[in-house]
PDB file of C-alpha atoms in Angstrom:
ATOM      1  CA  UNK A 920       4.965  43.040  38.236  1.00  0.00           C
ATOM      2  CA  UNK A 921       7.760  43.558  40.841  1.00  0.00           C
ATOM      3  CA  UNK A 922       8.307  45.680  43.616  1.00  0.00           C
ATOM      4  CA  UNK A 923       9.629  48.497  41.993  1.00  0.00           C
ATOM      5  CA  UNK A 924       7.052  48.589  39.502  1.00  0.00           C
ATOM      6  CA  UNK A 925       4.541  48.631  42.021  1.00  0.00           C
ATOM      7  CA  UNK A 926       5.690  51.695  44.342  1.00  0.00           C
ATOM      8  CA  UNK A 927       6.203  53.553  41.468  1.00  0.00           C
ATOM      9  CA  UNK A 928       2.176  53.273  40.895  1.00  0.00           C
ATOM     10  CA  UNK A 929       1.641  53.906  44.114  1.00  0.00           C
ATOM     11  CA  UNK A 930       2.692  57.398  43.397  1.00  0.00           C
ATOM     12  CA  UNK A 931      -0.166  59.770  42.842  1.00  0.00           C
ATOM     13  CA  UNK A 932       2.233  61.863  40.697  1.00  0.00           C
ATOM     14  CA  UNK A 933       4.022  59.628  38.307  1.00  0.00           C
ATOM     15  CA  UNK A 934       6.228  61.973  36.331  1.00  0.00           C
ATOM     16  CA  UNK A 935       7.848  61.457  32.485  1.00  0.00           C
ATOM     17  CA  UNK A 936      10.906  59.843  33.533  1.00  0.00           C
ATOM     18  CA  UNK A 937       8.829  57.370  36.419  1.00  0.00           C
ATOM     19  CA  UNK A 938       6.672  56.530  33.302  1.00  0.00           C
ATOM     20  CA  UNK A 939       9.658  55.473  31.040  1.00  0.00           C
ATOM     21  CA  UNK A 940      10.900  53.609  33.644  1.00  0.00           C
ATOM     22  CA  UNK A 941       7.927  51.811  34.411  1.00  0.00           C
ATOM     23  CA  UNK A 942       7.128  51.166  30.254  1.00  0.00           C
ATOM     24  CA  UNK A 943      10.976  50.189  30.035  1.00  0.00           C
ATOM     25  CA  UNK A 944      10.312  47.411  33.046  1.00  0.00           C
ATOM     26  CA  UNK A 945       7.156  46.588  31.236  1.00  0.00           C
ATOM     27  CA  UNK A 946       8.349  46.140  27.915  1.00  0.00           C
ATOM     28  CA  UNK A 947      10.764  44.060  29.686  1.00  0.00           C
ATOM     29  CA  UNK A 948       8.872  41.725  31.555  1.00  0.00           C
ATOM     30  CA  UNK A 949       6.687  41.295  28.257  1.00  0.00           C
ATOM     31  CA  UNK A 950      10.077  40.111  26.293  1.00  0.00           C
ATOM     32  CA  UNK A 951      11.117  37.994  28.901  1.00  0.00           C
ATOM     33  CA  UNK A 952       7.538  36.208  28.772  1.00  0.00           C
ATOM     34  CA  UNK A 953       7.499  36.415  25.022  1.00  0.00           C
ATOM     35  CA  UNK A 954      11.163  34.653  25.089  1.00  0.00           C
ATOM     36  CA  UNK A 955       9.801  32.062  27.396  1.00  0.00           C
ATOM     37  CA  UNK A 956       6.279  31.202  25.318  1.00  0.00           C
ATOM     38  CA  UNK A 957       8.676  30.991  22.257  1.00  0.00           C
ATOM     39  CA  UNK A 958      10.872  28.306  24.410  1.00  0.00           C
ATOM     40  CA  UNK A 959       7.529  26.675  25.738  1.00  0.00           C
ATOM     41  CA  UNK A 960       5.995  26.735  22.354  1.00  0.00           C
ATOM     42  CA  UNK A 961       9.587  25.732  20.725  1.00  0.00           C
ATOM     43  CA  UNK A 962      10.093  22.456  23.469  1.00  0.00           C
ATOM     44  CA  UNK A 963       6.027  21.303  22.935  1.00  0.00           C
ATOM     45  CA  UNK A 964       6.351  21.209  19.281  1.00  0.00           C
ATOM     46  CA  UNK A 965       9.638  19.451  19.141  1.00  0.00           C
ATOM     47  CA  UNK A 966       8.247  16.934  22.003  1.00  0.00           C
ATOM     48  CA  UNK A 967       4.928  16.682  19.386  1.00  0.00           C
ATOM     49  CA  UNK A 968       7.401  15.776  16.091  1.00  0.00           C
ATOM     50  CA  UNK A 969       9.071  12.817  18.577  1.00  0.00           C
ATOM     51  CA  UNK A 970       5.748  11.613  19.736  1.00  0.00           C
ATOM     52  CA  UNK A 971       4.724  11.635  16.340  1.00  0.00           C
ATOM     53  CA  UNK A 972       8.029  10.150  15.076  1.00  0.00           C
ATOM     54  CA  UNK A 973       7.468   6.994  17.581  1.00  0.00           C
ATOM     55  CA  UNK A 974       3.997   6.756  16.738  1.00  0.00           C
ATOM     56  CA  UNK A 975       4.423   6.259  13.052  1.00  0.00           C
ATOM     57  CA  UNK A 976       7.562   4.234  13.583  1.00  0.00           C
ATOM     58  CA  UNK A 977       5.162   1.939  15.947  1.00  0.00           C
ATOM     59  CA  UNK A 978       2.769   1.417  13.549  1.00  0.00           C
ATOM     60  CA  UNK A 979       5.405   0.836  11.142  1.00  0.00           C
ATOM     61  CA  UNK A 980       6.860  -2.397  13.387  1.00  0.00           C
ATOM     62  CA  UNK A 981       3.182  -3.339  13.730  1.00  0.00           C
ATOM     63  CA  UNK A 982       2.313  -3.358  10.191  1.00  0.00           C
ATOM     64  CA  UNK A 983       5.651  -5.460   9.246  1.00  0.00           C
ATOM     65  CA  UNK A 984       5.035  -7.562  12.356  1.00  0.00           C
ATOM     66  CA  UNK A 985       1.591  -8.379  10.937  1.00  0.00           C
ATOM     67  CA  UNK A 986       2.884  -8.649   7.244  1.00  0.00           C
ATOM     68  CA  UNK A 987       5.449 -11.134   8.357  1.00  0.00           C
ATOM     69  CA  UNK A 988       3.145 -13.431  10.465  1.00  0.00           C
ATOM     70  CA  UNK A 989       0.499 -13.979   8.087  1.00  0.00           C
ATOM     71  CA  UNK A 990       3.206 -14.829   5.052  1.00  0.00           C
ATOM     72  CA  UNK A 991       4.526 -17.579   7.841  1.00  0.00           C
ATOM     73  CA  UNK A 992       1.100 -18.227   8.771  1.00  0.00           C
ATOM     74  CA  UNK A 993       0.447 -19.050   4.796  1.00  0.00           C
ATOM     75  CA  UNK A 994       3.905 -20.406   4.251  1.00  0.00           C
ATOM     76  CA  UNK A 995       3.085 -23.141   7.191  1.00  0.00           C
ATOM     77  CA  UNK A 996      -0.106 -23.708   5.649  1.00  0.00           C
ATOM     78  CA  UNK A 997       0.986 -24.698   2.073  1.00  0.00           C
ATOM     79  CA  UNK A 998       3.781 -26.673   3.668  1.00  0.00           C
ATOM     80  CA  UNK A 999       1.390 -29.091   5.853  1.00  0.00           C
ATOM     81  CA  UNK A1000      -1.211 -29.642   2.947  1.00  0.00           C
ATOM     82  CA  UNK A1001       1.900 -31.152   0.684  1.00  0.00           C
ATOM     83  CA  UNK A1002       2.660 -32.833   3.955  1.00  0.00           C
ATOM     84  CA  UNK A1003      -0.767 -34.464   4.093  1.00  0.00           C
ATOM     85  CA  UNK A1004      -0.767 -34.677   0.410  1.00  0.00           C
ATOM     86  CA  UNK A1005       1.877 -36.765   0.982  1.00  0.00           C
ATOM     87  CA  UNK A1006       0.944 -38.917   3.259  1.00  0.00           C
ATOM     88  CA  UNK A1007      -2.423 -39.714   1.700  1.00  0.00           C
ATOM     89  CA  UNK A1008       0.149 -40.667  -1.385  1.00  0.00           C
ATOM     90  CA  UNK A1009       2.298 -42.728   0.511  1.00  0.00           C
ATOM     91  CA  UNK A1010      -1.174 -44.763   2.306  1.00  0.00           C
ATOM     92  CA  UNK A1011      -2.005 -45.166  -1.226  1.00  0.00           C
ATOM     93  CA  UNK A1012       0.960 -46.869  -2.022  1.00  0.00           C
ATOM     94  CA  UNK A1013       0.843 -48.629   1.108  1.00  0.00           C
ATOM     95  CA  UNK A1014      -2.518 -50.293   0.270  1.00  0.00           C
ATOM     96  CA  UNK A1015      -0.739 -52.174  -1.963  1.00  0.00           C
ATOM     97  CA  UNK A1016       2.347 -53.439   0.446  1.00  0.00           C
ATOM     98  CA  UNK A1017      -0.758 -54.239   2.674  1.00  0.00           C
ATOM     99  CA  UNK A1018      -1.932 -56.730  -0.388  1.00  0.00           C
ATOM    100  CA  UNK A1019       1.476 -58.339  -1.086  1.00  0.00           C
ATOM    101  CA  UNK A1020       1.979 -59.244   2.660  1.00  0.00           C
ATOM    102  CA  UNK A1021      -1.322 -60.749   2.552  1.00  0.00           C
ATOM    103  CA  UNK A1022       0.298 -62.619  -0.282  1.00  0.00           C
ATOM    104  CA  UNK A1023       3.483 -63.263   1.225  1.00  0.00           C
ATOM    105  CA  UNK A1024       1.555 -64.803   4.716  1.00  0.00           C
ATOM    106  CA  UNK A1025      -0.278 -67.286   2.166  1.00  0.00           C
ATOM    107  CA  UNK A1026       3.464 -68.498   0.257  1.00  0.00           C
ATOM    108  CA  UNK A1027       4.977 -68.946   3.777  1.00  0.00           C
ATOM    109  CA  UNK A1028       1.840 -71.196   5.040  1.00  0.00           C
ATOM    110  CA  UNK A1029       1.963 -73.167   1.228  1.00  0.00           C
ATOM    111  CA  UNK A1030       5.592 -73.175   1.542  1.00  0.00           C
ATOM    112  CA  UNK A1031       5.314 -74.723   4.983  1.00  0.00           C
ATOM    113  CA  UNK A1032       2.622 -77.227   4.206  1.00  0.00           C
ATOM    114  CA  UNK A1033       4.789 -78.547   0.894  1.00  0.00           C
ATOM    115  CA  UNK A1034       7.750 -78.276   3.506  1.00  0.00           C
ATOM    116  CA  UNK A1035       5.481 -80.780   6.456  1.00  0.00           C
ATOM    117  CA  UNK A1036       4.636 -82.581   3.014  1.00  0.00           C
ATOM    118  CA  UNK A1037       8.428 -83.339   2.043  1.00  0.00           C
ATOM    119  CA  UNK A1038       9.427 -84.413   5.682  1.00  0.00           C
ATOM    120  CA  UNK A1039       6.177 -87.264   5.636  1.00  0.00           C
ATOM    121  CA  UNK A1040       7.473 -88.888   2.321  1.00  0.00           C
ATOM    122  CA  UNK A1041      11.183 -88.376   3.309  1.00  0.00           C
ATOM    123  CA  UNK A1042      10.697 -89.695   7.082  1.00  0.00           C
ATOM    124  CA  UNK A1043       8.039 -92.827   4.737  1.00  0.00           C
ATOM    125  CA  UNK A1044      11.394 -93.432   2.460  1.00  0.00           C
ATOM    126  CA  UNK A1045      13.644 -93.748   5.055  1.00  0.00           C
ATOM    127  CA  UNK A1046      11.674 -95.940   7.494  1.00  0.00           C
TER     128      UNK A1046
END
């Protein structure tokens, strides 16, 4: 209530027209306030929607984030079991490469026996 307001209660005699004042500076005040919990009310509930907004659109990123990372997660998987499928395929194979150079080591030592073999009756013909 402002100072005017308040010296006209101070009156012991408040007449008509100091009463129509006063309930005109009332009413005022009150539409002022009224205009300015409206604003208030107005601002909170458009600050709410935003928080909201961000808050849903967070959880949004999240849940694709999460989405996204366990496909690559499962994409990585299936990727190194045909890797190691692979490689168990290709050890397989290898067993046998392991088998002819066993093979190949025992040629090269007959080969090079017949080979010391040739030289002896070569080097007995010739001397």
């Amino acid at each position: 209530m402002d100072l005017e307001n308040k010296e006209i209660l101070n009156e012991t005699n408040l007449d008509a027209y100091s009463l129509k004042i006063l309930l005109q500076n009332l009413e005022n005040d009150t539409l002022k306030t009224s205009e300015n919990l409206t604003n208030l009310l107005t601002n909170a509930q458009t600050s709410l929607t935003n928080a909201s907004k961000i808050a849903v659109n967070s959880m949004q990123v999240y849940r694709d984030a999460t989405e996204n990372s366990c496909k690559e997660v499962e994409n990585s998987i299936t990727i190194v079991q045909e890797f190691v499928t692979k490689c168990q395929l290709l050890n397989d194979e290898l067993k046998a490469v392991d088998s002819l150079a066993f093979e190949v080591k025992k040629i090269r030592k007959t080969l090079t026996l017949l080979e010391n073999a040739t030289n002896k009756i070569v080097k007995s013909f010739e001397g």
